[in-house]
Structure formats: C-alpha cells, structure tokens
XYZ file of N, CA and C in Angstrom:
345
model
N 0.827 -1.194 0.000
C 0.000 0.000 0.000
C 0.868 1.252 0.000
N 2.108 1.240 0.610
C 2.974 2.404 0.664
C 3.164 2.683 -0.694
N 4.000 1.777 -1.740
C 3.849 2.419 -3.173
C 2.760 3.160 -3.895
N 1.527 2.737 -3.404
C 0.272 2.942 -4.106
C 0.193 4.567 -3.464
N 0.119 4.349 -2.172
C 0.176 6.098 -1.439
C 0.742 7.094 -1.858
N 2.665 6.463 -2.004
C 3.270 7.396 -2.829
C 3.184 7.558 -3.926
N 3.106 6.739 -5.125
C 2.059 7.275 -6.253
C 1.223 8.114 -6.537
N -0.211 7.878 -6.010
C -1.213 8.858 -5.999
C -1.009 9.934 -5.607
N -0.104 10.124 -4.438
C 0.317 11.193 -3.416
C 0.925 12.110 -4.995
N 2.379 11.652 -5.624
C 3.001 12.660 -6.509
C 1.725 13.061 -7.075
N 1.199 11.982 -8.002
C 0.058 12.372 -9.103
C -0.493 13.423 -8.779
N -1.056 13.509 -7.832
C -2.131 14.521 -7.222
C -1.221 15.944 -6.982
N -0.390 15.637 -6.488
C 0.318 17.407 -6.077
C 0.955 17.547 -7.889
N 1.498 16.849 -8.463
C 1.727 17.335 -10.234
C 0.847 18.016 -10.668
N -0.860 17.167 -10.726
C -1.958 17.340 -10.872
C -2.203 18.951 -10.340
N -2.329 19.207 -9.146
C -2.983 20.152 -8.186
C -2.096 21.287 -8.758
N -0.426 20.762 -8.699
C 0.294 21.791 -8.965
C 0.344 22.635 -10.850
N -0.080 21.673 -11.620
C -0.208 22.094 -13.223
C -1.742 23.292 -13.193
N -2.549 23.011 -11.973
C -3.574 23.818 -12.063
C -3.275 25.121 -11.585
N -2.612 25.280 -10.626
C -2.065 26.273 -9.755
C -1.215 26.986 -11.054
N -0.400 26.563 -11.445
C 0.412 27.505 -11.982
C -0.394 27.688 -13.551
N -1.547 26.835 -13.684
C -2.313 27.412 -15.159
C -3.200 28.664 -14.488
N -3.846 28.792 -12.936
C -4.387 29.822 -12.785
C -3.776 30.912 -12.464
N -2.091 30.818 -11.899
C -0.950 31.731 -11.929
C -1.243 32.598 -13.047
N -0.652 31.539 -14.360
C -0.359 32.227 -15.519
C -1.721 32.424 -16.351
N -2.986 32.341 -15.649
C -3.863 32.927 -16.601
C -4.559 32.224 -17.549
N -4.329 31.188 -17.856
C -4.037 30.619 -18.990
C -6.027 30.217 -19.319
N -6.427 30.366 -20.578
C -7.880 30.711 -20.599
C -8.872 29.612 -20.000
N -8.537 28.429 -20.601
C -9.149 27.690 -20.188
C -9.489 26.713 -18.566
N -8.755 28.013 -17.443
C -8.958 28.442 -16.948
C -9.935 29.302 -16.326
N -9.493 30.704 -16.560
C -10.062 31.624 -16.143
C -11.538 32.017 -16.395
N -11.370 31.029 -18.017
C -12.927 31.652 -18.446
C -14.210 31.271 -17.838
N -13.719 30.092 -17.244
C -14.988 29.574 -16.166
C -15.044 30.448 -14.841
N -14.243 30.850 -14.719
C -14.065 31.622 -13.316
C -15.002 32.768 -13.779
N -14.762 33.312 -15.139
C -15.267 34.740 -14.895
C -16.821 34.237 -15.371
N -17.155 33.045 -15.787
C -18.431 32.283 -15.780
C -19.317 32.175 -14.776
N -17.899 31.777 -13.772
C -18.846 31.573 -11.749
C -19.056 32.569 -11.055
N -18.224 34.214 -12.013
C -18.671 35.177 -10.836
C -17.119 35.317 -9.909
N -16.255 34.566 -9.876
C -15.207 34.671 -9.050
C -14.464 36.010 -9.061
N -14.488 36.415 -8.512
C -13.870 37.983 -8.475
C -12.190 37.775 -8.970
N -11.207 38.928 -10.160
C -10.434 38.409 -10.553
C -9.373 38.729 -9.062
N -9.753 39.275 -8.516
C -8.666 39.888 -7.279
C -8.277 38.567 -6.961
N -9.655 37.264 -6.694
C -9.051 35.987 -6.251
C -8.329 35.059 -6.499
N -8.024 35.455 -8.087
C -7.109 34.594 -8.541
C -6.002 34.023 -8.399
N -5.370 35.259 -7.803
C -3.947 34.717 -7.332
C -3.856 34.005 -6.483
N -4.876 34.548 -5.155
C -4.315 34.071 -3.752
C -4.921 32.147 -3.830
N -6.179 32.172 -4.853
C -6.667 30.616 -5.287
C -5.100 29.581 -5.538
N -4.557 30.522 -6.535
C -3.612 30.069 -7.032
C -2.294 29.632 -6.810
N -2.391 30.340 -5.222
C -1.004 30.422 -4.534
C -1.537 29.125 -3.541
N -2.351 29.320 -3.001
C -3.228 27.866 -1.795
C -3.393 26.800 -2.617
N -3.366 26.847 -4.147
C -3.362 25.436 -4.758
C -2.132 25.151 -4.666
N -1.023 26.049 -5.237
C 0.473 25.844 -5.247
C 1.104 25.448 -3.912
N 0.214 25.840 -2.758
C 0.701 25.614 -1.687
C 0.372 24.295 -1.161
N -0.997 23.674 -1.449
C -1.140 22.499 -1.027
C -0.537 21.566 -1.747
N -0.264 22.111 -3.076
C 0.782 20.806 -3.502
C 2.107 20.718 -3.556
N 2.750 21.826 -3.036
C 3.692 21.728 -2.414
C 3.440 20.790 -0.744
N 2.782 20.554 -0.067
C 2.261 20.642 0.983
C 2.197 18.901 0.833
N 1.692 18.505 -0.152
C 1.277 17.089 -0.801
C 2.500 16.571 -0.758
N 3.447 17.165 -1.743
C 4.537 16.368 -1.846
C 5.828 16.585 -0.167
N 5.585 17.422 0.605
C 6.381 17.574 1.727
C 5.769 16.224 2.686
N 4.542 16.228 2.869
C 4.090 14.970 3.595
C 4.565 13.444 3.104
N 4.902 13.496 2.140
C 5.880 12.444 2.006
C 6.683 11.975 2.948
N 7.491 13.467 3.759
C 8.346 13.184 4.828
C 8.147 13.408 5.754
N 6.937 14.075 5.958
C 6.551 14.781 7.224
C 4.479 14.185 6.838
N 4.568 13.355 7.495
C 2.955 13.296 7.200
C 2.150 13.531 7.392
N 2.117 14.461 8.937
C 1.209 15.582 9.532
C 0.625 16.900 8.198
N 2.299 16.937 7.542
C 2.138 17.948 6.931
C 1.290 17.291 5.403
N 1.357 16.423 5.380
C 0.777 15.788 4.183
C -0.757 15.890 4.291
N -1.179 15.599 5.322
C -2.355 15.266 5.960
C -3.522 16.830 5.710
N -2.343 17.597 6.667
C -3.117 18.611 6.762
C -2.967 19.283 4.806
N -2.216 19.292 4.311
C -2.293 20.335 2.670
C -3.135 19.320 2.181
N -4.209 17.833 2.377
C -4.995 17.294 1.922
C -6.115 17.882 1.856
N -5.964 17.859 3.344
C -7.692 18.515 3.899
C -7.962 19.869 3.610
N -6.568 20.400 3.236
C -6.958 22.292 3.055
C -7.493 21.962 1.538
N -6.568 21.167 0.613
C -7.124 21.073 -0.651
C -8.515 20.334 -1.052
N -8.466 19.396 0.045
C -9.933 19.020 -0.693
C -11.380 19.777 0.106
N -11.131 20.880 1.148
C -11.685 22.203 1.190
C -11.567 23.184 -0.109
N -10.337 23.119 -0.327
C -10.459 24.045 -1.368
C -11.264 23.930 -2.929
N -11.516 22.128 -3.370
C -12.002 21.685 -4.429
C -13.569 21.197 -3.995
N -13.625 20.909 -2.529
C -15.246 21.297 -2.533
C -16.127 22.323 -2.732
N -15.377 23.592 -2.394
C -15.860 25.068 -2.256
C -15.871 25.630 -3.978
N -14.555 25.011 -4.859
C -15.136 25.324 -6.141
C -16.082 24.246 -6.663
N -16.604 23.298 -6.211
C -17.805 22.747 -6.669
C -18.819 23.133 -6.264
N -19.007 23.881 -4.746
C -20.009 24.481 -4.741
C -20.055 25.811 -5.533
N -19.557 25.895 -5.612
C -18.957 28.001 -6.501
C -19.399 27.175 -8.175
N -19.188 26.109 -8.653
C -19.891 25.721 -9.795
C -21.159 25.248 -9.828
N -21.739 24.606 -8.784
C -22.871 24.071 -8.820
C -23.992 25.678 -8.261
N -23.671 26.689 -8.098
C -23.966 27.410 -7.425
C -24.432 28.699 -9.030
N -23.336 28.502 -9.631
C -23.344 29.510 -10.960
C -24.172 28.704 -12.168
N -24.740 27.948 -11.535
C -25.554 26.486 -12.370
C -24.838 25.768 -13.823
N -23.488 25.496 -13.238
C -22.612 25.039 -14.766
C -22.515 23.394 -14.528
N -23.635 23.039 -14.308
C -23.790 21.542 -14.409
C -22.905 20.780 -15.337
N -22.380 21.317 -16.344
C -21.746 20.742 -17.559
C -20.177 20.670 -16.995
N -19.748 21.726 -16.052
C -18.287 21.464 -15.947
C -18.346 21.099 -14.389
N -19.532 21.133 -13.894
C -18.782 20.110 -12.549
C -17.917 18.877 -12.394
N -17.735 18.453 -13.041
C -16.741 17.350 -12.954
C -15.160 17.918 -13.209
N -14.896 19.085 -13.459
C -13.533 19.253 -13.672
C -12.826 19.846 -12.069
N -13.611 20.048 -11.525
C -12.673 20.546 -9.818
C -12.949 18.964 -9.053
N -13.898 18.128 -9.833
C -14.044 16.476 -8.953
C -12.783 16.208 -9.357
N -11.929 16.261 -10.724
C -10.729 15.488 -11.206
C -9.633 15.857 -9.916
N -9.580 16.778 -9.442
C -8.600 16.964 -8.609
C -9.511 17.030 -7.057
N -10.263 17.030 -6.825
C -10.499 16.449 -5.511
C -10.486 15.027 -4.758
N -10.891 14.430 -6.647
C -10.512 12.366 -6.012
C -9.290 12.226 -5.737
N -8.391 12.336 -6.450
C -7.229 12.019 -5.980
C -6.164 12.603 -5.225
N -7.035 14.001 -4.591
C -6.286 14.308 -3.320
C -6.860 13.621 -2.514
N -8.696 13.419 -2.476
C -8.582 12.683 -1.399
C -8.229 11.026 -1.477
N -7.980 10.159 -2.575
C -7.766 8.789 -2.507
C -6.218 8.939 -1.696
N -5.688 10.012 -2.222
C -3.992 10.037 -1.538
C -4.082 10.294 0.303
N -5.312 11.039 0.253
C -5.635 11.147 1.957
C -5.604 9.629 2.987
N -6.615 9.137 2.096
C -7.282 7.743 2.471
C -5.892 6.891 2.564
N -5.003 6.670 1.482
C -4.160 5.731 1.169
C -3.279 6.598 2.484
N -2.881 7.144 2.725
C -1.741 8.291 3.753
C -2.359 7.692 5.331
N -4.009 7.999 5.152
C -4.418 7.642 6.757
C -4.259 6.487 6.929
N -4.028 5.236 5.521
C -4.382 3.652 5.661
C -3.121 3.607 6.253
N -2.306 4.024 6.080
C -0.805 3.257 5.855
C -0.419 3.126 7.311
C-alpha cells in the first residue's frame, strides 16, 4: 500500500500543482470559467497560490505526514468550495472538472491515513 500512497500522493500534487500555476499564468481555459462563476479576478492569485501551496504541501508529507495530511484537507476544502462556486453559478456541464482533482487528493488522503 505504501507504493500505491506514494504514487497517488506525486500524481495529485503534479496534478494540483499544473492547475495552480495554469491559474498563476492565466491561462484561458482556466479563467474563463471563473469569470463564468462570478469569481472575483482579485481571487485569482491568492486561489492560485493555496493550490500551489497544497501541492507543495502534498509532496512535503511524504516526509513529514502531519504535513501531508493537513495540505490534503486544506485542498480538498479548497475543491469542494469550487464545486459548490460551480454548482452554485448552475454550470452543471463542468462540474466534474474541480471532482478530477479532488478524487485524488482525497484517494492520496485515504491511502496516507491507511498506511
């Protein structure tokens, strides 16, 4: 189970972290849903810096697993709150794209608490 943990564990902070730095840099397919949900652009960054941070956060619990634990739970706070922020702006069609990165922060949670 430890391989499987550390697996999912990278996947997910690569994952978490390619989003973070696509909402860094702007990049449209992105943003354009944001300015779809209403998200104010002021929030972009600091979204962007707490994604970058939990997956930095992901991959530090590797060695420290408190710290792993906790940048789980901030992130999969952070990917429930944009599903409600989508289900909320009624974009039924793209709810499933903040689920892609909430399963496998939390399967990496689950596999982290199993171990």
């Amino acid at each position: 189970m430890h391989t499987a943990s550390l697996v999912i564990t990278v996947v997910a902070a690569l994952w978490v972290g390619f989003s973070a730095v696509s909402l860094l840099r702007r990049a449209a397919f992105v943003v354009e849903p944001l300015v779809e949900y209403g998200v104010p652009e002021s929030w972009w960054a600091p979204l962007g810096v707490a994604k970058a941070a939990g997956a930095i956060g992901l991959l530090v619990g590797l060695a420290v697993p408190a710290v792993g634990v906790a940048a789980a739970i901030g992130l999969i706070l952070y990917f429930a709150g944009a599903v409600i922020t989508v289900l909320r702006a009624r974009s039924y069609r793209t709810v499933a794209f903040p689920m892609l990165y909430l399963i496998p922060v939390a399967v990496a949670l689950g596999l982290t608490v199993a171990a």
